[in-house]
CSV table of N, CA and C and ligand atoms in Angstrom, one decimal:
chain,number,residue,atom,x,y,z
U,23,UNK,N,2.0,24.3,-29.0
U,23,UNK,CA,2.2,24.2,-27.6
U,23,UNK,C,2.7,22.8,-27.3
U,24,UNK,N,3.9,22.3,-26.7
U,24,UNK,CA,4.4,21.4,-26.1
U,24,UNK,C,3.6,20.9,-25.2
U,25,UNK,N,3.0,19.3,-25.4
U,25,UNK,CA,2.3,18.7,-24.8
U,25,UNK,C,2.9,18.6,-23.1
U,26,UNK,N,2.8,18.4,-21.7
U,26,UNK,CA,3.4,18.2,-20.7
U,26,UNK,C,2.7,17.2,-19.3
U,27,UNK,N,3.5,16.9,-18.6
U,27,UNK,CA,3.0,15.8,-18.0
U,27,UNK,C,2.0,16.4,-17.1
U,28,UNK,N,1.1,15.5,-16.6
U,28,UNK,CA,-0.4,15.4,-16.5
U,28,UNK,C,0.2,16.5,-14.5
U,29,UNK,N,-0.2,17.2,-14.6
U,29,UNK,CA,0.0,18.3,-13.6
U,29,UNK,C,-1.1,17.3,-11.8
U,30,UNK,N,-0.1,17.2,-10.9
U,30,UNK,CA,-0.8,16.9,-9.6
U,30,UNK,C,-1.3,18.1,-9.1
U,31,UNK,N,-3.0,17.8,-8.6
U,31,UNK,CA,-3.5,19.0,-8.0
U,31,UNK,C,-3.1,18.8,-6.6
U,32,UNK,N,-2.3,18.5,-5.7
U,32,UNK,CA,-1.8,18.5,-5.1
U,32,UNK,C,0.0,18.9,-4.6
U,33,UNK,N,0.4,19.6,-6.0
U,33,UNK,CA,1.7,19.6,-5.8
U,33,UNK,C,2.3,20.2,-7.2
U,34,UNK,N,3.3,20.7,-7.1
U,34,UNK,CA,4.4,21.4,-8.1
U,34,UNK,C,4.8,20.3,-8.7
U,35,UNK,N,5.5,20.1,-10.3
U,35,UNK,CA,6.7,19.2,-10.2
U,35,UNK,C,7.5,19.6,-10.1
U,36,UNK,N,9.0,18.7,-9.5
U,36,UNK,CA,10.0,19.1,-9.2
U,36,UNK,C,11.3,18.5,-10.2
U,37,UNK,N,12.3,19.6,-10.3
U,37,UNK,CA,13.6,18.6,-10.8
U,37,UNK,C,14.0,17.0,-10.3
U,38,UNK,N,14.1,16.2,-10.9
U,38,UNK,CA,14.8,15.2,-10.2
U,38,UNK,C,15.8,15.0,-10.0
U,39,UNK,N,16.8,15.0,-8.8
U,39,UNK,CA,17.9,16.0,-8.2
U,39,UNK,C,19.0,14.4,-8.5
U,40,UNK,N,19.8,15.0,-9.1
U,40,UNK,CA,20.7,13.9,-9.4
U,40,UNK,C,21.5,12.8,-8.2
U,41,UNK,N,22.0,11.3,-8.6
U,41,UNK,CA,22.0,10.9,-8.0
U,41,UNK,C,23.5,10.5,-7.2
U,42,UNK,N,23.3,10.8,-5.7
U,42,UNK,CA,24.6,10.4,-4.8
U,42,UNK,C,24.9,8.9,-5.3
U,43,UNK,N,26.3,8.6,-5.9
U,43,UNK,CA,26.8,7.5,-6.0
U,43,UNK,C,28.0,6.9,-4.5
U,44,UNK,N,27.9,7.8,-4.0
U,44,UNK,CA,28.8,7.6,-3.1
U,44,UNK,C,28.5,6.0,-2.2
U,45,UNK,N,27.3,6.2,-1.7
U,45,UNK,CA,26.5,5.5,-0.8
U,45,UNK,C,26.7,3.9,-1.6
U,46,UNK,N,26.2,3.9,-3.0
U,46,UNK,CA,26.3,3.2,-3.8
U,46,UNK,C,27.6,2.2,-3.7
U,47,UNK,N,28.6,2.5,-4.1
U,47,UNK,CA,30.2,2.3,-4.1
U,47,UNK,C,30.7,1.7,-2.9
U,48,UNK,N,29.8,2.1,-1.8
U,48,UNK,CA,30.5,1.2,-0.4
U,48,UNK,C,29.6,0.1,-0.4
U,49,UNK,N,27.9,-0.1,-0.7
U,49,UNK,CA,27.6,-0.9,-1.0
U,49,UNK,C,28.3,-2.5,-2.1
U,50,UNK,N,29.0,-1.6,-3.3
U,50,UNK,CA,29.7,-2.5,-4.3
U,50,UNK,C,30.5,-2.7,-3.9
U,51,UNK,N,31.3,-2.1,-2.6
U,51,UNK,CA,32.6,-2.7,-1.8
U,51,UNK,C,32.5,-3.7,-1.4
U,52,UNK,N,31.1,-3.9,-0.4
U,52,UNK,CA,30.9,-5.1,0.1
U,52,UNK,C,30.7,-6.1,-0.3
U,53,UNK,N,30.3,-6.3,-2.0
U,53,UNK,CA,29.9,-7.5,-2.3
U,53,UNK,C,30.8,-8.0,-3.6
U,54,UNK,N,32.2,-7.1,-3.2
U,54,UNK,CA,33.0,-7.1,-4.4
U,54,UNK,C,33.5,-8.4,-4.2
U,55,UNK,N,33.7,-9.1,-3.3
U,55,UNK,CA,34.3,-10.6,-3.6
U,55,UNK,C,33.5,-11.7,-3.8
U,56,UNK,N,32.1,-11.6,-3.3
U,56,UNK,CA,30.8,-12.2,-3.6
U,56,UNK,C,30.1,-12.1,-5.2
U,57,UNK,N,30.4,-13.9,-6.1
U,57,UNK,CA,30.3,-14.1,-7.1
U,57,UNK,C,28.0,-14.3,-6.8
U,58,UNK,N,27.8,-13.8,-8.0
U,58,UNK,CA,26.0,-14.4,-7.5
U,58,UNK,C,25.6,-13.0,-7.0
U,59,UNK,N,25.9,-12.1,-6.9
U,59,UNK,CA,25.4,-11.3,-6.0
U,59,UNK,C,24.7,-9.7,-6.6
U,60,UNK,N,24.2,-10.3,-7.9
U,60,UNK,CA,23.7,-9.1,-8.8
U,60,UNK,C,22.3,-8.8,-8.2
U,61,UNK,N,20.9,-9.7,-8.0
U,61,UNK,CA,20.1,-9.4,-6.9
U,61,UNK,C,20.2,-8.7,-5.7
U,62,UNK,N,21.0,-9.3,-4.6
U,62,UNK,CA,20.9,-8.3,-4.0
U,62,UNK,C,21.6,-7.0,-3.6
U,63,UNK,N,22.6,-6.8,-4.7
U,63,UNK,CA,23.1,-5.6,-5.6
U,63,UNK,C,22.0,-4.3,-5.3
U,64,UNK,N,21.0,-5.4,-6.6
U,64,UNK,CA,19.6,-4.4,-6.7
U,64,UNK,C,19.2,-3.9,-5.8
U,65,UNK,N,18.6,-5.4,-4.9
U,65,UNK,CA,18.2,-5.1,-3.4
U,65,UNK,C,18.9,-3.7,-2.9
U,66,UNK,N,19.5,-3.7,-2.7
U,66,UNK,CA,20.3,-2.9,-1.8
U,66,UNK,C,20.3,-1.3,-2.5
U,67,UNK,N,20.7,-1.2,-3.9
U,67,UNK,CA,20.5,-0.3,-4.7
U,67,UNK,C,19.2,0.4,-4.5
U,68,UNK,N,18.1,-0.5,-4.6
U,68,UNK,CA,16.7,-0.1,-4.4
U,68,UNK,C,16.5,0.6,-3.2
U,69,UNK,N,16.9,-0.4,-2.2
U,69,UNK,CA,16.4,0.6,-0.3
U,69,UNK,C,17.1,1.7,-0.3
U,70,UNK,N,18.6,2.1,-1.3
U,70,UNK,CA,19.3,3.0,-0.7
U,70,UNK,C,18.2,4.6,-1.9
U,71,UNK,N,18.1,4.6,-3.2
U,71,UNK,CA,17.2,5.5,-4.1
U,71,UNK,C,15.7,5.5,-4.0
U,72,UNK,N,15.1,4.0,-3.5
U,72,UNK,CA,13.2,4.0,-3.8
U,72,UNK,C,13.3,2.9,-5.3
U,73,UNK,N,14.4,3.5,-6.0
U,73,UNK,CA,14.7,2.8,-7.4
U,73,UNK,C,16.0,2.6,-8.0
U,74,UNK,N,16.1,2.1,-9.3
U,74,UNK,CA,17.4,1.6,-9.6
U,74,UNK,C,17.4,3.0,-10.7
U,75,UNK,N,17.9,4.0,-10.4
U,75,UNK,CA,18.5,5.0,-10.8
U,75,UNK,C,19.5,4.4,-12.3
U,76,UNK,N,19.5,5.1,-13.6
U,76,UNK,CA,20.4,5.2,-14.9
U,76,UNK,C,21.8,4.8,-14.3
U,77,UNK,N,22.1,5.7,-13.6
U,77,UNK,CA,23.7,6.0,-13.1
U,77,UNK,C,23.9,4.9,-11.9
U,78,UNK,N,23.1,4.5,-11.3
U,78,UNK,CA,23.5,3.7,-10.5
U,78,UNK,C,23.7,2.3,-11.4
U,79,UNK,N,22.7,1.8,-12.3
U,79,UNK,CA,23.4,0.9,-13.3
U,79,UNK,C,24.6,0.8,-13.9
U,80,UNK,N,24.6,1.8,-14.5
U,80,UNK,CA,25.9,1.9,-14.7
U,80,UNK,C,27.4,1.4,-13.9
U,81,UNK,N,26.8,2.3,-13.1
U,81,UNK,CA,28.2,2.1,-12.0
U,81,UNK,C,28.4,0.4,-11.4
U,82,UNK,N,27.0,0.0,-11.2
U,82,UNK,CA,27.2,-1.6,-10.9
U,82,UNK,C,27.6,-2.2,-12.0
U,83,UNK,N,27.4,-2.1,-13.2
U,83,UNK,CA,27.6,-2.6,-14.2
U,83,UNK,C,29.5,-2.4,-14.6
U,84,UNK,N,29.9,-1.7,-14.3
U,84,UNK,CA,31.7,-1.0,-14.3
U,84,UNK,C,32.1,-1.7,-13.2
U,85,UNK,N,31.5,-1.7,-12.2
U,85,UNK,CA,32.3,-2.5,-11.1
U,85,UNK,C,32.1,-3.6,-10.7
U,86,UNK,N,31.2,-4.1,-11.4
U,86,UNK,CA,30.9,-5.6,-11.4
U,86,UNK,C,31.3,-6.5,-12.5
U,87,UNK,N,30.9,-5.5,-13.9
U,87,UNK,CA,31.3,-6.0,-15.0
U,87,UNK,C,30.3,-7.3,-15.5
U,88,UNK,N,29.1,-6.9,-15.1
U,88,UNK,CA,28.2,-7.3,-15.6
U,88,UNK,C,27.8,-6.6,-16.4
U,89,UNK,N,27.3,-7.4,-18.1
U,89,UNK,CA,26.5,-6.6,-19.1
U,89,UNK,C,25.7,-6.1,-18.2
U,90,UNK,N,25.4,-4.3,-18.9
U,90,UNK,CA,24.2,-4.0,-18.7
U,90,UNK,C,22.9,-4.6,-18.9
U,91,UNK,N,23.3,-5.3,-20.1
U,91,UNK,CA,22.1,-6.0,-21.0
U,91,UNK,C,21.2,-7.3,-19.8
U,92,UNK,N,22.2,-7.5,-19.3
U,92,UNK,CA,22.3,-8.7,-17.8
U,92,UNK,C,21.7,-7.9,-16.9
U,93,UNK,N,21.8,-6.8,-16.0
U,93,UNK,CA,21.5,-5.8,-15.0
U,93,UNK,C,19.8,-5.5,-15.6
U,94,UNK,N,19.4,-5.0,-16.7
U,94,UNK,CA,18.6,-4.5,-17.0
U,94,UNK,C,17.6,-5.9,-17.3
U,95,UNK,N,18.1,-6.6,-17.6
U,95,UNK,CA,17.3,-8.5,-17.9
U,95,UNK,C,16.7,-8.8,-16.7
U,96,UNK,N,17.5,-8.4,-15.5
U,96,UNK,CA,17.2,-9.1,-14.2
U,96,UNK,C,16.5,-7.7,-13.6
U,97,UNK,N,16.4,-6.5,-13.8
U,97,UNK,CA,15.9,-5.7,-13.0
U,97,UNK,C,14.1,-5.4,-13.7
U,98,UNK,N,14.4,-5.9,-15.0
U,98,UNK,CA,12.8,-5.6,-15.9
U,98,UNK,C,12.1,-7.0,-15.6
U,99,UNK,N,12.6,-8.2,-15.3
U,99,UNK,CA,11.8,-9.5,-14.8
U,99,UNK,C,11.1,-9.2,-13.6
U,100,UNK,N,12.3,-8.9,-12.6
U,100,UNK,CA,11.5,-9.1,-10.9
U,100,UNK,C,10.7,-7.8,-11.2
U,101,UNK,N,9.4,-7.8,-10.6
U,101,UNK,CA,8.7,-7.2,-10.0
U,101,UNK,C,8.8,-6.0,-8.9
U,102,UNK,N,10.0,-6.5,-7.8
U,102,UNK,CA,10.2,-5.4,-7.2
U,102,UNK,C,11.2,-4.7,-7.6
U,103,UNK,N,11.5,-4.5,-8.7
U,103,UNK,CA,12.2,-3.4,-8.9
U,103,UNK,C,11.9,-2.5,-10.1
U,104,UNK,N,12.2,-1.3,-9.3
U,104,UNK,CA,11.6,0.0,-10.3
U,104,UNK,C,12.9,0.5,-10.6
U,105,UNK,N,12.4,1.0,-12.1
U,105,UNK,CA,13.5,1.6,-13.4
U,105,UNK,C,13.3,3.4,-13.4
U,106,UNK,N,12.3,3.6,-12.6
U,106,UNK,CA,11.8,4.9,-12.5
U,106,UNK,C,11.6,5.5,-11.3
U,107,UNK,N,11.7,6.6,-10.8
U,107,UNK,CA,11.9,7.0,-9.3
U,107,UNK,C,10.3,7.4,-8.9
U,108,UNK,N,9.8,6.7,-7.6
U,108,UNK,CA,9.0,6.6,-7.3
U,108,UNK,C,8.6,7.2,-6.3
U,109,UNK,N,7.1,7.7,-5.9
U,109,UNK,CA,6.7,8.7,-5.2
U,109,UNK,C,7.4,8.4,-3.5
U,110,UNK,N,7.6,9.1,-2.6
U,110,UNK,CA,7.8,9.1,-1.4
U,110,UNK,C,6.5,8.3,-0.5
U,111,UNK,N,5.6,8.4,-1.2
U,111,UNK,CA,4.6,7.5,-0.6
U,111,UNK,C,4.0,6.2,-1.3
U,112,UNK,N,3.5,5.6,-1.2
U,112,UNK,CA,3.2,4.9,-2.4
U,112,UNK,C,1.5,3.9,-1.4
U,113,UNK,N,0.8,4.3,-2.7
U,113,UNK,CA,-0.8,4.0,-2.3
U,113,UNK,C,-1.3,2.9,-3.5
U,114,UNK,N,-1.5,1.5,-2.7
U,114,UNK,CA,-1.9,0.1,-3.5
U,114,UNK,C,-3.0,-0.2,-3.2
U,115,UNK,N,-4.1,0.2,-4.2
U,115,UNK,CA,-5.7,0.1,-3.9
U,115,UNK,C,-6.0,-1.7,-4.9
U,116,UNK,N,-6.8,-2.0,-4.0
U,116,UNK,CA,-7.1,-3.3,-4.3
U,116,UNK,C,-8.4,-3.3,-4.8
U,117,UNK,N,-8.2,-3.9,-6.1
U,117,UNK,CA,-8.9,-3.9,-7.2
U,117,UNK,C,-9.7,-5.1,-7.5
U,118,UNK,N,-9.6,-6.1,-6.4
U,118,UNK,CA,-10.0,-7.6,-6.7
U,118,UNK,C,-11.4,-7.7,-6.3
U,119,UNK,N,-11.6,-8.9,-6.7
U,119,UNK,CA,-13.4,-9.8,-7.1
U,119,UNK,C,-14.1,-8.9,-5.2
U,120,UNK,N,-13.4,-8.7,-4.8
U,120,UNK,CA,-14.5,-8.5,-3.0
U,120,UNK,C,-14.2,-7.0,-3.2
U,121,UNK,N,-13.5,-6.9,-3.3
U,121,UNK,CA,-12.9,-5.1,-3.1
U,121,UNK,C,-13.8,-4.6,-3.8
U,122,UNK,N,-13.7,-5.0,-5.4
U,122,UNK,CA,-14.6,-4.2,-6.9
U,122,UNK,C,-16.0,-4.7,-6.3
U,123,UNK,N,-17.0,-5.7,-5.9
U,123,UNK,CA,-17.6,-5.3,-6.1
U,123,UNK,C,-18.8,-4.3,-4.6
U,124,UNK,N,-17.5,-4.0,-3.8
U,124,UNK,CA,-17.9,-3.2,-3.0
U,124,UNK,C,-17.2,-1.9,-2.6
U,125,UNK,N,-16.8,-1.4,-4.2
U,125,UNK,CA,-16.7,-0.2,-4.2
U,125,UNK,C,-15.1,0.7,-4.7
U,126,UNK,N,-14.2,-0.5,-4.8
U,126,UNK,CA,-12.8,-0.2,-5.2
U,126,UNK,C,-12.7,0.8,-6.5
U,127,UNK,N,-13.8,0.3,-7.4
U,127,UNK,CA,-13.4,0.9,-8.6
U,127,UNK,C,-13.6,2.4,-8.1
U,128,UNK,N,-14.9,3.0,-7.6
U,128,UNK,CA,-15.2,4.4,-7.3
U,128,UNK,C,-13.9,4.7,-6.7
U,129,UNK,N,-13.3,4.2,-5.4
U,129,UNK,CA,-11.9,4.6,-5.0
U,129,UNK,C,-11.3,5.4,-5.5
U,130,UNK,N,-10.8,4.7,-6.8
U,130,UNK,CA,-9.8,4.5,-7.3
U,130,UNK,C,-10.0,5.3,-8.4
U,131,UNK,N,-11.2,6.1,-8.8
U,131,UNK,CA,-11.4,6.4,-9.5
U,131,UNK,C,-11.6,8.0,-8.7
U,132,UNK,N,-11.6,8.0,-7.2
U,132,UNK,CA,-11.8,9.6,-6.4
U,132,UNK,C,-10.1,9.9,-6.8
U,133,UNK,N,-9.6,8.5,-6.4
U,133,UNK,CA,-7.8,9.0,-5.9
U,133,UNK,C,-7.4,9.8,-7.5
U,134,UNK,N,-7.6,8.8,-8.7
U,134,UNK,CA,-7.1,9.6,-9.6
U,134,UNK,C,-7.3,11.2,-10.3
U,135,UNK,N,-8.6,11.1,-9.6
U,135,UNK,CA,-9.0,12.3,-10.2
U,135,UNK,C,-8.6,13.5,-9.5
U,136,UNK,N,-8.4,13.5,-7.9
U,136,UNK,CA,-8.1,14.4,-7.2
U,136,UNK,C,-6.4,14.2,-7.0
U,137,UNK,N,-5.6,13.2,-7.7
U,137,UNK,CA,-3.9,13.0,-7.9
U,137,UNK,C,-3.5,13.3,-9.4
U,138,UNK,N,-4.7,13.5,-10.5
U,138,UNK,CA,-4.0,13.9,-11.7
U,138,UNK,C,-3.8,12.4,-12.2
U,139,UNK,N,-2.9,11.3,-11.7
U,139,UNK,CA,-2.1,10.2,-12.3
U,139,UNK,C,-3.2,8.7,-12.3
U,140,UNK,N,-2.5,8.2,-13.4
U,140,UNK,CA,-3.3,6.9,-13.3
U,140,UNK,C,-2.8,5.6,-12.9
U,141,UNK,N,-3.2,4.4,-12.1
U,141,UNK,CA,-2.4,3.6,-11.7
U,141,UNK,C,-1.0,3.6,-12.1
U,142,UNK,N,-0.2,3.2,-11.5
U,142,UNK,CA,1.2,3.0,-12.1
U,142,UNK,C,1.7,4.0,-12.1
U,143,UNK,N,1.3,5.3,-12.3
U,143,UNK,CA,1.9,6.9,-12.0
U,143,UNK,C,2.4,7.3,-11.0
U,144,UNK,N,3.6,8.6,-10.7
U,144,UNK,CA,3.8,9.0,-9.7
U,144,UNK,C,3.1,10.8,-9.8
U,145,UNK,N,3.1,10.9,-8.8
U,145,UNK,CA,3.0,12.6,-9.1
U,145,UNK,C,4.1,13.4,-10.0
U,146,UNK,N,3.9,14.2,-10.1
U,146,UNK,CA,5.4,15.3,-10.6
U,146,UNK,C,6.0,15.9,-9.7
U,147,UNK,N,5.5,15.7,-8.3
U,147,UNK,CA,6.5,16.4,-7.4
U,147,UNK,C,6.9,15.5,-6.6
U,148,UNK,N,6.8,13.9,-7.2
U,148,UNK,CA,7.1,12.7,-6.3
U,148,UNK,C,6.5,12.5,-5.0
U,149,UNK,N,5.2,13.2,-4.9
U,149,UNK,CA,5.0,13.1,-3.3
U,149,UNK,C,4.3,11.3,-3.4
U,150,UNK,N,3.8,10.9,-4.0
U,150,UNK,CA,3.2,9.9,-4.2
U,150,UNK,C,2.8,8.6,-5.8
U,151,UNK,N,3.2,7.7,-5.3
U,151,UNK,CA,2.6,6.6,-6.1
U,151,UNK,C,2.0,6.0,-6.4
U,152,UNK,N,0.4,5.2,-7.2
U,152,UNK,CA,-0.4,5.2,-7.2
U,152,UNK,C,-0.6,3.7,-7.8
U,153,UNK,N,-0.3,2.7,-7.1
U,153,UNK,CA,-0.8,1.2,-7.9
U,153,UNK,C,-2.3,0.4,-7.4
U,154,UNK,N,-2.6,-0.5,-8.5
U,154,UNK,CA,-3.5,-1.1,-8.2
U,154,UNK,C,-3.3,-2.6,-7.8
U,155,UNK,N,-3.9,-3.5,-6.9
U,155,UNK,CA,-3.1,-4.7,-7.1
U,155,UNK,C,-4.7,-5.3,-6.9
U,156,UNK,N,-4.3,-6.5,-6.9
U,156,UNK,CA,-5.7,-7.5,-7.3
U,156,UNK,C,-5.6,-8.9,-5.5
U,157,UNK,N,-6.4,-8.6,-4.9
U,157,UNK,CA,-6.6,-9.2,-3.5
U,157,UNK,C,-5.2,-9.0,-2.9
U,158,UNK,N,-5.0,-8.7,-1.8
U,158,UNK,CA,-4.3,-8.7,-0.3
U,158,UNK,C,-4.6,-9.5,0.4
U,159,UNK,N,-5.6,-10.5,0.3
U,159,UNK,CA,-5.9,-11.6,1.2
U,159,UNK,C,-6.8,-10.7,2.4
U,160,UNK,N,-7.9,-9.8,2.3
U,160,UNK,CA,-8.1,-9.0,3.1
U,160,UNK,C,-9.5,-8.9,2.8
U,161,UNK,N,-10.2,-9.8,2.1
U,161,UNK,CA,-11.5,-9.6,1.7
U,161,UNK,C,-12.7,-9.8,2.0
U,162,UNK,N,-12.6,-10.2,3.8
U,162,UNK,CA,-13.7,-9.7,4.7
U,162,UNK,C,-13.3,-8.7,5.3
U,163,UNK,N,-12.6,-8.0,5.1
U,163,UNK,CA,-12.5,-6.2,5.7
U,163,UNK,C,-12.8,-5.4,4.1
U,164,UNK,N,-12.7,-5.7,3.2
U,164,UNK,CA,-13.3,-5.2,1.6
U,164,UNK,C,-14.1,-3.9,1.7
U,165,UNK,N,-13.6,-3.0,0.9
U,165,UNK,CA,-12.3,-2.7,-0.1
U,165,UNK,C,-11.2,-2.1,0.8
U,166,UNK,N,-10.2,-2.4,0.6
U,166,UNK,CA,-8.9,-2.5,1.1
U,166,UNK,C,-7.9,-1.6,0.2
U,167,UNK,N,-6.9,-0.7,0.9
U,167,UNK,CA,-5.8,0.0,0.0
U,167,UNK,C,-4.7,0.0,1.4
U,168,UNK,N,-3.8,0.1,0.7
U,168,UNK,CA,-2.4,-0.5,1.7
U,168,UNK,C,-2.1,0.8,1.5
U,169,UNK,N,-2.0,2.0,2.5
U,169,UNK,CA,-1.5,3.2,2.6
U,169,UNK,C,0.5,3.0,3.0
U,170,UNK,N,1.7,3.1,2.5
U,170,UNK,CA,3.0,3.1,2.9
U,170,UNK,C,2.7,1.9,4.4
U,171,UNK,N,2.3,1.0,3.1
U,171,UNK,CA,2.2,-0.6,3.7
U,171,UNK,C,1.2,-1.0,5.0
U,172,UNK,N,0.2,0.1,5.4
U,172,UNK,CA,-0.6,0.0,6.1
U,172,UNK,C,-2.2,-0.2,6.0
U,173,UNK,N,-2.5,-1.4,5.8
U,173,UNK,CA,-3.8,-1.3,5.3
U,173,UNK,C,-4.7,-1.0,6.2
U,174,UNK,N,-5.5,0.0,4.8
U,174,UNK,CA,-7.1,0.4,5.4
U,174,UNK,C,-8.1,-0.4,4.8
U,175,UNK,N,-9.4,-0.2,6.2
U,175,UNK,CA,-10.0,-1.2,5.7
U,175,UNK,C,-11.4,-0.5,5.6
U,176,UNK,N,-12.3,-1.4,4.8
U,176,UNK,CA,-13.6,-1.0,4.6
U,176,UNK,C,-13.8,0.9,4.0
U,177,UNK,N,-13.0,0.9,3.1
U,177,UNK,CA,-12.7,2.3,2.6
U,177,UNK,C,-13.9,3.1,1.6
U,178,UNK,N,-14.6,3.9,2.1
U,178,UNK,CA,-14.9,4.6,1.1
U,178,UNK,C,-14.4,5.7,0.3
U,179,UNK,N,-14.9,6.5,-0.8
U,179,UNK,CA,-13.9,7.0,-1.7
U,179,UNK,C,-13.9,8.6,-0.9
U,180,UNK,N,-14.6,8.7,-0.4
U,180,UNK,CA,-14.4,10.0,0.6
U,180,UNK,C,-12.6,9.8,1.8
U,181,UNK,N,-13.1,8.7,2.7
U,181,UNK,CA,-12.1,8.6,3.7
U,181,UNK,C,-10.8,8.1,2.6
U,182,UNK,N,-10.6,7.6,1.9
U,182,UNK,CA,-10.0,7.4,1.0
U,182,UNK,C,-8.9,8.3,0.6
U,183,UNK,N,-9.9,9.3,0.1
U,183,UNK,CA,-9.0,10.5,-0.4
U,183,UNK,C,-8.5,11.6,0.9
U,184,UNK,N,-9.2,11.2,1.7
U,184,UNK,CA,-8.7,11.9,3.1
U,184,UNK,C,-7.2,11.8,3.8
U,185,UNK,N,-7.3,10.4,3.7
U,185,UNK,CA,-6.2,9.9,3.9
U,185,UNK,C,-5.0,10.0,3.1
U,186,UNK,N,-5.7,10.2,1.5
U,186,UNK,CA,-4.3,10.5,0.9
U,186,UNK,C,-3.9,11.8,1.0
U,187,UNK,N,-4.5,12.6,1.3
U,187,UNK,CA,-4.6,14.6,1.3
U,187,UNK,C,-3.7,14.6,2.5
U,188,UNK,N,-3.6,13.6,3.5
U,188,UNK,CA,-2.7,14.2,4.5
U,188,UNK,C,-0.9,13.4,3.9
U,189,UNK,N,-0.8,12.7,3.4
U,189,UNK,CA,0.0,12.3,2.9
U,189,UNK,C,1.5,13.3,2.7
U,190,UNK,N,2.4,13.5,3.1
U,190,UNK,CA,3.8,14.5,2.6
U,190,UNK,C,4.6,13.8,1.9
K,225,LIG,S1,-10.1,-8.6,-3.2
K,225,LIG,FE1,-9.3,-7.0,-2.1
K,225,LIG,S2,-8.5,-7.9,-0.4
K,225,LIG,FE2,-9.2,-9.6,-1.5
């Protein structure tokens, strides 16, 4: 039996539906006389997929004429950029010294169990992403998870998962 990815009890996986370059192309129009402008290339690549899509490198890479080896140097350094397509929601439970010791780990430990994935994971039907980050500066409201950049505060792992259950 073929081993397969860790199944969300929340959802199907889905094909991952190939990518519109169009959108792309008028973006690399714009910055086609602008020398320096491989960042916010990305930038821009990123808000338009969630991520920096295979084919969209490419294509910057042809029309820019930057090594790939260059594109992928600068896109695996920064931090905000993802090489992999990422859930439509995205859930960053805080894992730091006030959070943990008032309850983050159990959190974080409801979300995974009832999402299938473990930090850094997406679902298989992309409805959601699943990171951990270490203080938000939020640690007299503790434990803290930034729901699609909205923090909740004083979370237990019940409301927690509540919150993620309504998630689309
Ligand atoms: S440790 Fe979680 S907000 Fe500071």
């Amino acid at each position: 039996m073929t081993p397969s990815a860790p199944q969300s009890r929340l959802g199907k996986g889905l094909a991952e539906p190939s990518t519109d370059l169009s959108r792309l192309s008028r973006v690399l129009e714009q910055f086609k006389e602008e020398k320096g402008s491989l960042i916010p290339i990305l930038q821009r690549t990123q808000d338009l997929y969630g991520y920096l899509p295979r084919e969209a490198i490419h294509l910057i890479s042809r029309q820019t004429r930057i090594p790939l080896s260059r594109i992928h140097g600068v896109a695996t350094f920064y931090a905000q950029f993802h090489l992999t397509r990422r859930g439509r929601n995205l859930v960053r439970v805080c894992d730091g010294t006030a959070c943990h010791v008032r309850g983050a780990g159990r959190n974080l430990e409801a979300l995974q169990e009832i999402l299938g994935i473990a930090p850094g994971e997406t679902t298989p039907d992309y409805r959601l992403s699943l990171e951990v980050v270490y203080c938000l500066g939020s640690c007299g409201i503790s434990p803290v998870a930034l729901i699609n950049n909205k923090v909740c505060a004083r979370l237990s792992a019940e409301a927690l998962v509540e919150r993620v259950k309504v998630l689309e």
